[in-house]
XYZ file of C-alpha atoms in Angstrom:
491
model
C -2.758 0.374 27.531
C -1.575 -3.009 26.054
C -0.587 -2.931 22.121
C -0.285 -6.190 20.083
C 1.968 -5.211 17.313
C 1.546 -7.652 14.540
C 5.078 -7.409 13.192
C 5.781 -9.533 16.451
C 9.308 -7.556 16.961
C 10.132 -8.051 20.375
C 11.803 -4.534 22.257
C 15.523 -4.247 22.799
C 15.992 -6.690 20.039
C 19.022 -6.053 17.439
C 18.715 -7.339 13.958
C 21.569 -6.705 11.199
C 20.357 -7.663 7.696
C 23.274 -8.777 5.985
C 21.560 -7.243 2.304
C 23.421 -8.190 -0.887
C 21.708 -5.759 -3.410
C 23.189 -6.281 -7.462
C 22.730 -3.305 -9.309
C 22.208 -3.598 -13.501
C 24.817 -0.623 -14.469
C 25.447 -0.522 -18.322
C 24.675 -4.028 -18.337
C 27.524 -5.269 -16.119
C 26.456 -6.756 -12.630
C 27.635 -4.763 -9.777
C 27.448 -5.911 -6.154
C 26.676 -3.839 -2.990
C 26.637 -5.170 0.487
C 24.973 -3.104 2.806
C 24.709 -5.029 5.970
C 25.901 -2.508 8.134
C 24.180 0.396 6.868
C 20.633 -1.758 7.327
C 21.363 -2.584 11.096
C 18.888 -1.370 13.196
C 17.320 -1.268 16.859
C 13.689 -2.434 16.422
C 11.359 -1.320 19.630
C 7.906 -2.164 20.895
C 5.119 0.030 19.727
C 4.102 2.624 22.050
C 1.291 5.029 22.288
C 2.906 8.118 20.841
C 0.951 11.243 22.323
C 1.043 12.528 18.502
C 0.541 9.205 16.448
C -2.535 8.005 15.326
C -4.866 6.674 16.765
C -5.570 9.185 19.131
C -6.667 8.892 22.600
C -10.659 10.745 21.739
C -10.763 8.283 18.217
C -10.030 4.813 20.303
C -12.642 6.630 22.823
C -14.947 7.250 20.372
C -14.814 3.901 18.967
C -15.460 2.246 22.031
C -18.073 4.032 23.159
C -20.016 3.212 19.794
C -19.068 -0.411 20.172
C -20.244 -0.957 23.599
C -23.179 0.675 22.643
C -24.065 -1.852 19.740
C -22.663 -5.186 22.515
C -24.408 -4.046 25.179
C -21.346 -4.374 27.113
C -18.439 -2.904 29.061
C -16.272 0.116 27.474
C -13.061 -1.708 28.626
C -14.270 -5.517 26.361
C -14.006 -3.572 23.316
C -11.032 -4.277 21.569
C -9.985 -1.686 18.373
C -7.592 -2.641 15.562
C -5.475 0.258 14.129
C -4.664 -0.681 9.805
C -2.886 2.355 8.593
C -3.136 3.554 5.087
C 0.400 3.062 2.956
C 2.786 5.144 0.510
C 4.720 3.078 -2.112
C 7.600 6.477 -2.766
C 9.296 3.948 -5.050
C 8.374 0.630 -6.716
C 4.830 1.490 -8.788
C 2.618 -1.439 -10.638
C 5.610 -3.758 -10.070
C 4.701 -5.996 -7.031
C 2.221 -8.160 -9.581
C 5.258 -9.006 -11.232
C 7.320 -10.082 -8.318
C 9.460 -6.720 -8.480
C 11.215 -5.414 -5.340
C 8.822 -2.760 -3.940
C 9.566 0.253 -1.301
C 6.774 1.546 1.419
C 5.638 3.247 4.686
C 2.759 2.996 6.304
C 1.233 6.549 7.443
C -0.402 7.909 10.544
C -3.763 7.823 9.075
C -5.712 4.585 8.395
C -8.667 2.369 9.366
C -10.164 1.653 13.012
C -12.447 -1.660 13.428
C -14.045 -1.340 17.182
C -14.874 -5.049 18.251
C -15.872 -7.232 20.849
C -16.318 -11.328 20.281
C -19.558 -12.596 20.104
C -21.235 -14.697 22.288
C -21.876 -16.291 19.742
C -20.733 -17.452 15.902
C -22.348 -14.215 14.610
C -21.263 -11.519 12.933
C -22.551 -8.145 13.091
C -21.248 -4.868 11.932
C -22.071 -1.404 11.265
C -19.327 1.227 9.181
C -18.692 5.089 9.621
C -18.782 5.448 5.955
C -21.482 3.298 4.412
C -25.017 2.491 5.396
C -26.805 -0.717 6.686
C -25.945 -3.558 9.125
C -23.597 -6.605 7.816
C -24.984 -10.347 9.522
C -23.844 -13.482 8.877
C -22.371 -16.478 10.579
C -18.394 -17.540 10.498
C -20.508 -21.154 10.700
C -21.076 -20.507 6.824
C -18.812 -22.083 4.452
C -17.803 -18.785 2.104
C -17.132 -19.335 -1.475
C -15.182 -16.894 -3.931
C -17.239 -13.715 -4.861
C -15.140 -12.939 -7.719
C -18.522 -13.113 -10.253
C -19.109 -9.534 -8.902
C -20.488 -7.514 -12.311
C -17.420 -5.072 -12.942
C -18.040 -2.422 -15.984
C -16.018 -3.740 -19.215
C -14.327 -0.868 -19.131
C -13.448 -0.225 -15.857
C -11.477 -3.183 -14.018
C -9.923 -1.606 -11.351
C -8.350 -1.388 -8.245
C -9.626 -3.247 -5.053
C -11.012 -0.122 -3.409
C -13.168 0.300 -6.250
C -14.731 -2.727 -5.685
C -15.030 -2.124 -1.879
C -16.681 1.220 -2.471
C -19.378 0.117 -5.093
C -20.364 -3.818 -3.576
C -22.067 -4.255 -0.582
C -18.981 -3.236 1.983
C -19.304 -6.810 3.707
C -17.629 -8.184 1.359
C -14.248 -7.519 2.837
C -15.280 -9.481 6.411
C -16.421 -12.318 4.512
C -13.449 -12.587 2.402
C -11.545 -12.423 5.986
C -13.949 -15.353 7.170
C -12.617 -17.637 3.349
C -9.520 -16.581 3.633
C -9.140 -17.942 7.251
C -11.166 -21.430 6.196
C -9.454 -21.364 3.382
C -5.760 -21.994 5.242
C -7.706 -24.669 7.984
C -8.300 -22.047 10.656
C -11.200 -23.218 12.899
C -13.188 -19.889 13.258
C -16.189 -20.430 15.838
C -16.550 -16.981 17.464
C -17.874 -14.033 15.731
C -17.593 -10.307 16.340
C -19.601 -7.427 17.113
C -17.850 -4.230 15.017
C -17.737 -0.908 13.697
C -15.777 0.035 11.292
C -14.113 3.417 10.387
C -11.527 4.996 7.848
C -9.745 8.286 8.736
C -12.426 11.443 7.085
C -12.322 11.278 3.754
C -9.367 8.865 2.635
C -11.393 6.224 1.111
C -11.096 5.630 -2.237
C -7.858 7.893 -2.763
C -5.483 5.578 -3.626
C -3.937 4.962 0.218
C -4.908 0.965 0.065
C -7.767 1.717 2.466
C -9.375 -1.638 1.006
C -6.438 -3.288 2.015
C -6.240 -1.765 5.418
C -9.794 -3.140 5.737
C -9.028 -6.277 4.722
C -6.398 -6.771 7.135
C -9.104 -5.684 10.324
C -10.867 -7.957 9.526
C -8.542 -10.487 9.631
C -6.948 -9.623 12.915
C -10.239 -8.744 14.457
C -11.470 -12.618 13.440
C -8.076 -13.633 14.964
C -7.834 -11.937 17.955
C -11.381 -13.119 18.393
C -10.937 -16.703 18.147
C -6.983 -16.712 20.019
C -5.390 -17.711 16.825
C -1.776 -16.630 16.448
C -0.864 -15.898 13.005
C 2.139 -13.930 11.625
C 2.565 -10.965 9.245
C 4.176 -12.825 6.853
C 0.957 -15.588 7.341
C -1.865 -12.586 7.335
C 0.381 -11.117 4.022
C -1.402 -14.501 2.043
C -4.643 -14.083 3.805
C -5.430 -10.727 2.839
C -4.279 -12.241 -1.168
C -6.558 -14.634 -1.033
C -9.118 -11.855 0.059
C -8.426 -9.734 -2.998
C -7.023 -12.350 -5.770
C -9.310 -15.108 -4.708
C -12.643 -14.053 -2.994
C -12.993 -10.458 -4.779
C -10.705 -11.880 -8.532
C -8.272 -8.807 -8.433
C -5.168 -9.486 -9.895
C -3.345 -7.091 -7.658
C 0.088 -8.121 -6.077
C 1.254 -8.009 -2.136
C 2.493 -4.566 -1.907
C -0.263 -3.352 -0.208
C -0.632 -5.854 2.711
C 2.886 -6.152 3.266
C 3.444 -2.198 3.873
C 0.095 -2.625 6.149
C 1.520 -5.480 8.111
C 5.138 -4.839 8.683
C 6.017 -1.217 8.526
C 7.546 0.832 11.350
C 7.458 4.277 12.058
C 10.611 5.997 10.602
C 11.675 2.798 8.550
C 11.608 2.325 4.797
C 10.376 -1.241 3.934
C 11.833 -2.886 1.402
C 9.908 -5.861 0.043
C 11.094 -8.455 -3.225
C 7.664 -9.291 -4.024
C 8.798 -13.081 -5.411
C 10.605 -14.560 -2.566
C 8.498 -12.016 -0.035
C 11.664 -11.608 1.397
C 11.598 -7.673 3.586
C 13.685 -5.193 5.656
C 13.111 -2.036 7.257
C 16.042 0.224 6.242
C 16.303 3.749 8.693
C 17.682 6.228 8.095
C 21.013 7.143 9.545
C 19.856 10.038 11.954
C 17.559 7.573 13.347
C 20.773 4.695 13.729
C 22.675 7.394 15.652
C 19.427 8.534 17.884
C 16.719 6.219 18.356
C 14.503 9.026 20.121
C 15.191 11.243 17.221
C 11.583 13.109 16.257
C 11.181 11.785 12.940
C 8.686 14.915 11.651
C 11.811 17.614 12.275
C 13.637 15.798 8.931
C 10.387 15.075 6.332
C 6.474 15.156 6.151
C 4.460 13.490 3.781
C 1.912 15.235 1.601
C -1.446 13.820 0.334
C -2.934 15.938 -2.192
C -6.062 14.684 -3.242
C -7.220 15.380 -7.240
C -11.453 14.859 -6.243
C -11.535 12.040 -8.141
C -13.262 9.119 -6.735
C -14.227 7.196 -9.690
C -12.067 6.080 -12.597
C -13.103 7.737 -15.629
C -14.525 5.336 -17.977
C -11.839 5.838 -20.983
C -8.885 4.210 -18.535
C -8.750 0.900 -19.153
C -7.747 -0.384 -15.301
C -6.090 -1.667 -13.297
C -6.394 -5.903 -14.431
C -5.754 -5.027 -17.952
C -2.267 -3.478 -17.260
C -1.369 -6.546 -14.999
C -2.184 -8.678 -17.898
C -0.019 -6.437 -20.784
C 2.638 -7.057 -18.478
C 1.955 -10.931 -18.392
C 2.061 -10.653 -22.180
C 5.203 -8.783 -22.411
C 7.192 -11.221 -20.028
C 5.707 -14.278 -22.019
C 6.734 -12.861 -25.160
C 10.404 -11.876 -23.908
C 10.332 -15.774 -22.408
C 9.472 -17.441 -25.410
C 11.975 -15.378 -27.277
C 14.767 -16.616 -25.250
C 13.835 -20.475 -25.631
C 11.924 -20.559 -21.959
C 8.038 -20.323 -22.798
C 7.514 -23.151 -20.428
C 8.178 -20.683 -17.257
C 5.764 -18.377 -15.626
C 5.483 -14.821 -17.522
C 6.349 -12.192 -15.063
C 8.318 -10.216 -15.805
C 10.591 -10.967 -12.311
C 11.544 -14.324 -13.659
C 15.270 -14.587 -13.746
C 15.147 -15.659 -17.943
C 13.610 -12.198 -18.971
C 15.769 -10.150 -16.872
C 18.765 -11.830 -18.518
C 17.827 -11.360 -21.772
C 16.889 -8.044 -21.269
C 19.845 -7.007 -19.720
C 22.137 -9.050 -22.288
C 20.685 -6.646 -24.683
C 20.587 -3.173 -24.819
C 16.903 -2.335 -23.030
C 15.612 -0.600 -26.036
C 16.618 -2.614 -28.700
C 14.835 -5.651 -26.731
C 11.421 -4.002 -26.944
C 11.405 -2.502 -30.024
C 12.605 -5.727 -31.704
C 10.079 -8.417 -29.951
C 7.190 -6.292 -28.131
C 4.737 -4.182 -30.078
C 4.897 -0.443 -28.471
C 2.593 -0.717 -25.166
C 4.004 -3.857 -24.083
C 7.217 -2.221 -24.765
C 6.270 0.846 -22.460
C 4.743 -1.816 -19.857
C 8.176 -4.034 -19.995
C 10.283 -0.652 -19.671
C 8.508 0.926 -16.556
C 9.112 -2.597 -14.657
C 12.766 -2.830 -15.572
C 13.874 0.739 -14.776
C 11.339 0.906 -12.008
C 13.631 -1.922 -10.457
C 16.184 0.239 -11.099
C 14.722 3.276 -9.428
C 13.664 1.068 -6.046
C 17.944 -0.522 -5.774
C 19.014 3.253 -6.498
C 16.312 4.730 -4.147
C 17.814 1.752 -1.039
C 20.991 3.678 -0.916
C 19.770 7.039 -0.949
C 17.325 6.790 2.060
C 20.126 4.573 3.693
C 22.614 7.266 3.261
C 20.179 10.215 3.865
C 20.161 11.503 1.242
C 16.244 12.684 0.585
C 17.161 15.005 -2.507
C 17.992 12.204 -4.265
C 15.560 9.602 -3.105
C 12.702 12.463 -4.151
C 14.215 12.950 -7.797
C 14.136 8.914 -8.269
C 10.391 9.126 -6.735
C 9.543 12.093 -9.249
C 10.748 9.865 -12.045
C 8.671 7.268 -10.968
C 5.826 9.222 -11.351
C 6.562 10.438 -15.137
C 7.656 6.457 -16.108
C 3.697 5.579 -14.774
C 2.420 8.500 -17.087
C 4.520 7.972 -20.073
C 5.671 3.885 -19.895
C 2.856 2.454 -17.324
C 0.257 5.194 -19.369
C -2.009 5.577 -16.074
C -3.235 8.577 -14.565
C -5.688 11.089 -15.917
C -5.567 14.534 -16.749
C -6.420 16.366 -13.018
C -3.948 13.462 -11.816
C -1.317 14.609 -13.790
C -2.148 18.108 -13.374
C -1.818 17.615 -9.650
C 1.599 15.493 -9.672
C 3.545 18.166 -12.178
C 2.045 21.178 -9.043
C 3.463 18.910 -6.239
C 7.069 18.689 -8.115
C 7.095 22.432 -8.276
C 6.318 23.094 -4.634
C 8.387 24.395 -2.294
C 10.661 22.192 -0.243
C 9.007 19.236 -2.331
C 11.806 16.447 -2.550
C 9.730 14.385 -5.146
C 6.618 13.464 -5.806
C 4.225 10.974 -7.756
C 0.717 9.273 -8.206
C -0.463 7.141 -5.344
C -2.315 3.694 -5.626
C -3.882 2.233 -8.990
C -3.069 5.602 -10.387
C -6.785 6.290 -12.039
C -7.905 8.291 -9.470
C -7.630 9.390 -5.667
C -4.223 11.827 -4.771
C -1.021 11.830 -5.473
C 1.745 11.924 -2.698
C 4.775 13.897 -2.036
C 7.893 13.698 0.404
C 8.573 17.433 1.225
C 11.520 18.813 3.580
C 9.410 19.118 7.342
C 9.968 23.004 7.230
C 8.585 23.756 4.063
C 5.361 21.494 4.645
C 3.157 24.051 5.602
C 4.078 26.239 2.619
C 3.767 23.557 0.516
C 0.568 22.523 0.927
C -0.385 25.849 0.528
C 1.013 26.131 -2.614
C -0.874 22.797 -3.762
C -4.109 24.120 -2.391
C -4.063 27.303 -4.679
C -2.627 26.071 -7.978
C -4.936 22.988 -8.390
C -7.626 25.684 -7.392
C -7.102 27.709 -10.238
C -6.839 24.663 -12.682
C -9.287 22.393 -11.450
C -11.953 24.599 -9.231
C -14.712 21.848 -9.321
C -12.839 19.006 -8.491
C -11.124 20.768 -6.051
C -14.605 22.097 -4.439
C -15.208 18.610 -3.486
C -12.848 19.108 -0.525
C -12.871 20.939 2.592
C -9.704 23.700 1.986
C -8.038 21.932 4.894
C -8.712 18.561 3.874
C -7.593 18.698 0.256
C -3.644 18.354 1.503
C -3.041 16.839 4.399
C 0.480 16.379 6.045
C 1.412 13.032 7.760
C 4.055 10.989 9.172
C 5.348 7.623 8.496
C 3.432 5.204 10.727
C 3.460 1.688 12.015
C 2.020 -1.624 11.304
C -1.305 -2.935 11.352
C -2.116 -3.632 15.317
C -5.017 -4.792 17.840
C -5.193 -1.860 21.058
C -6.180 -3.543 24.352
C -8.139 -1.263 26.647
């Protein structure tokens, strides 16, 4: 079996990072290197006997694929785009904040073979109907799509309620868009791992991306991470008008199993930190040290009384153009990573700042960024060092600065996050995604996961029973590993 791995790491390869990290400490500047705690041995992607995909998924896949080609099992082609975690770095990445994530072992599978033609055709495992068109047609931006007033949210809310070709064609504008000539279409079926849609794991993202390298690998076009990282933007901020950031994609695109990304959202520069058991041993099983816990509230719509995702991107737009104008720099552009509002923030005492030139949400939206920042330089050095009691605490704080400063998450959300911080061998927990809906993840010590979910299962039972009724008892928490990148499987 042949893998393509689309972070294009070549194996036996070293690469030492020399990362110069300035930490805001009681507003002196304080630098860190860390270049030799972020060297690292980066090896080609293998089929791991226990990773996902399995062996009877990429089966089933092609089986259904040649079916709908009329062809050979061994033409189809299958691209594996894994769900993400973001442990530390929430609702910052619009703002050009430095982000942390993992891909996981669960994700989407898009079964494909190239067309004989410029057509496209594809069926889903999820919704109904057949998607045609041609990659002939010259797409325009679909960002007119009726969304509720009251209710501008996340991508994967848009993916689950609009026709679910939506995503393939953004591929297909996205790809014009940057002069790729696209001629050959695809025959596909796409699937998400049972049940994950819509639960805040980026599974519009991860179908965004499948689309992309299934067009690619279609039409022999060689395009990097970094390269598919803007395509899969475009998808969301220009085709679909979401004002979401690059968090998503960029977990989805250059994670590796066991590794930590690290991402600065404004100058999209990334590392993969391991940890140091995994520096000492590179055949070190990962799943003996942590798991990772999905608990899923049941809720699959926002509720109507959450204002969204778009209109907290915007308060925090506000905030920063307020702070800039404030300091004499209204000309620059108001996020709230631009280098003149984190010095007058920090020349001040944090507090004091807001209270004196932001009216009380911007305040709270301008505080979650800054010690959310914080939180993600703090959280570097823990997981570098190994040490996952504190990197949980720093993710469980995370989680309260999105209900109190960030103010999103709903009741059964929050209900759900305050039962994973109390479970047994939990390290830390928090919401996952937008933060309106979907599950909430935790990192839990690998012995205790088992117990843990257990303990999730029953307490959210007795608080929420009809949410929780939604889900199978085995499906409501499910335990995973980190994974890796987004990827097309040769047969």
């Amino acid at each position: 079996m042949t893998v393509e791995k689309a972070a294009g790491a070549k194996g036996g390869d070293y690469i030492a990072f020399n990362f110069i990290i300035v930490i805001l400490q009681k507003e002196k500047l304080e630098t860190v290197n860390y270049s030799a705690i972020f060297t690292f041995h980066l090896k080609t992607a293998t089929m791991d006997p226990s990773s996902w995909p399995s062996q009877s998924e990429l089966k089933e896949i092609r089986d259904i694929v040649a079916a709908m080609a009329g062809r050979c099992i061994e033409d189809v082609r299958v691209v594996a785009s894994p769900y993400r975690i973001c442990p530390l770095g929430a609702h910052i990445d619009h703002q050009g904040g430095t982000v942390s994530a993992m891909a996981i072992n669960r994700g989407v599978l898009l079964g494909f073979i190239p067309s004989s033609d410029s057509q496209v055709v594809l069926r889903s495992g999820q919704f109904k109907g057949e998607v045609k068109f041609s990659v002939n047609e010259i797409v325009h931006p679909k960002h007119k799509i009726e969304v509720s007033k009251n209710d501008e949210n996340d991508s994967s809310k848009q993916y689950e309620e609009c026709d679910w070709g939506n995503y393939a064609r953004g591929a297909l504008y996205a790809l014009q868009r940057k002069g790729n000539h696209i001629s050959q279409g695809i025959i596909g079926y796409l699937r998400g791992s049972d049940g994950l849609d819509s639960s805040g794991l980026s599974s519009s993202a991860a179908v965004g991306v499948a689309y992309l390298l299934a067009l690619e690998s279609a039409n022999n076009l060689t395009v990097s991470p970094e390269e598919n990282i803007e395509y899969d933007r475009l998808i969301e901020n220009e085709y679909l008008g979401l004002k979401n950031g690059i968090l998503d994609q960029s977990a989805i695109l250059l994670s590796s199993r066991g590794c930590l990304l690290c991402m600065n959202c404004k100058t999209k520069e990334h590392k993969l930190i391991r940890s140091p058991e995994l520096q000492k041993d590179q055949n070190i099983e990962l799943q003996k040290t942590y798991k990772i816990l999905l608990a899923f509230s049941g809720l699959k719509h926002a509720l109507t009384n959450n204002p969204g995702y778009n209109r907290r991107v915007s308060e925090c737009q506000e905030a920063a153009r307020i702070l800039l104008n404030a300091s004499g720099f209204g000309e620059v552009e108001p996020l709230l990573s631009n280098g003149k509002t984190f010095a007058l923030v920090f020349n001040l005492n944090l507090k004091e700042t807001f209270d004196n030139k932001l009216e009380p949400d911007l305040a709270k939206r301008a505080e979650h960024y800054f010690s959310e920042n914080l939180r993600v330089i703090k959280g570097l050095e823990a997981w570098a060092t190994g040490s996952l009691e504190d990197f949980g605490k720093l993710i469980t704080a995370s989680g309260l600065s999105s209900i109190q400063n960030y103010e999103c998450g709903s009741e059964p959300l929050i209900q759900l996050y305050k039962i994973l911080v109390n479970a047994p061998g939990v390290f830390g927990a928090r919401f996952s995604g937008a933060g309106f809906r979907g599950c909430c993840i935790a990192l839990v010590n690998a012995k205790h996961a088992d117990e843990a979910a257990s303990f999730v299962r029953r307490e959210y039972q007795k608080i929420q029973p009809e949410l929780a009724s939604q889900w199978k008892q085995d499906k409501a928490v499910l335990i995973c590993e980190s994974g890796d990148s987004a990827r097309v499987i040769l047969s």
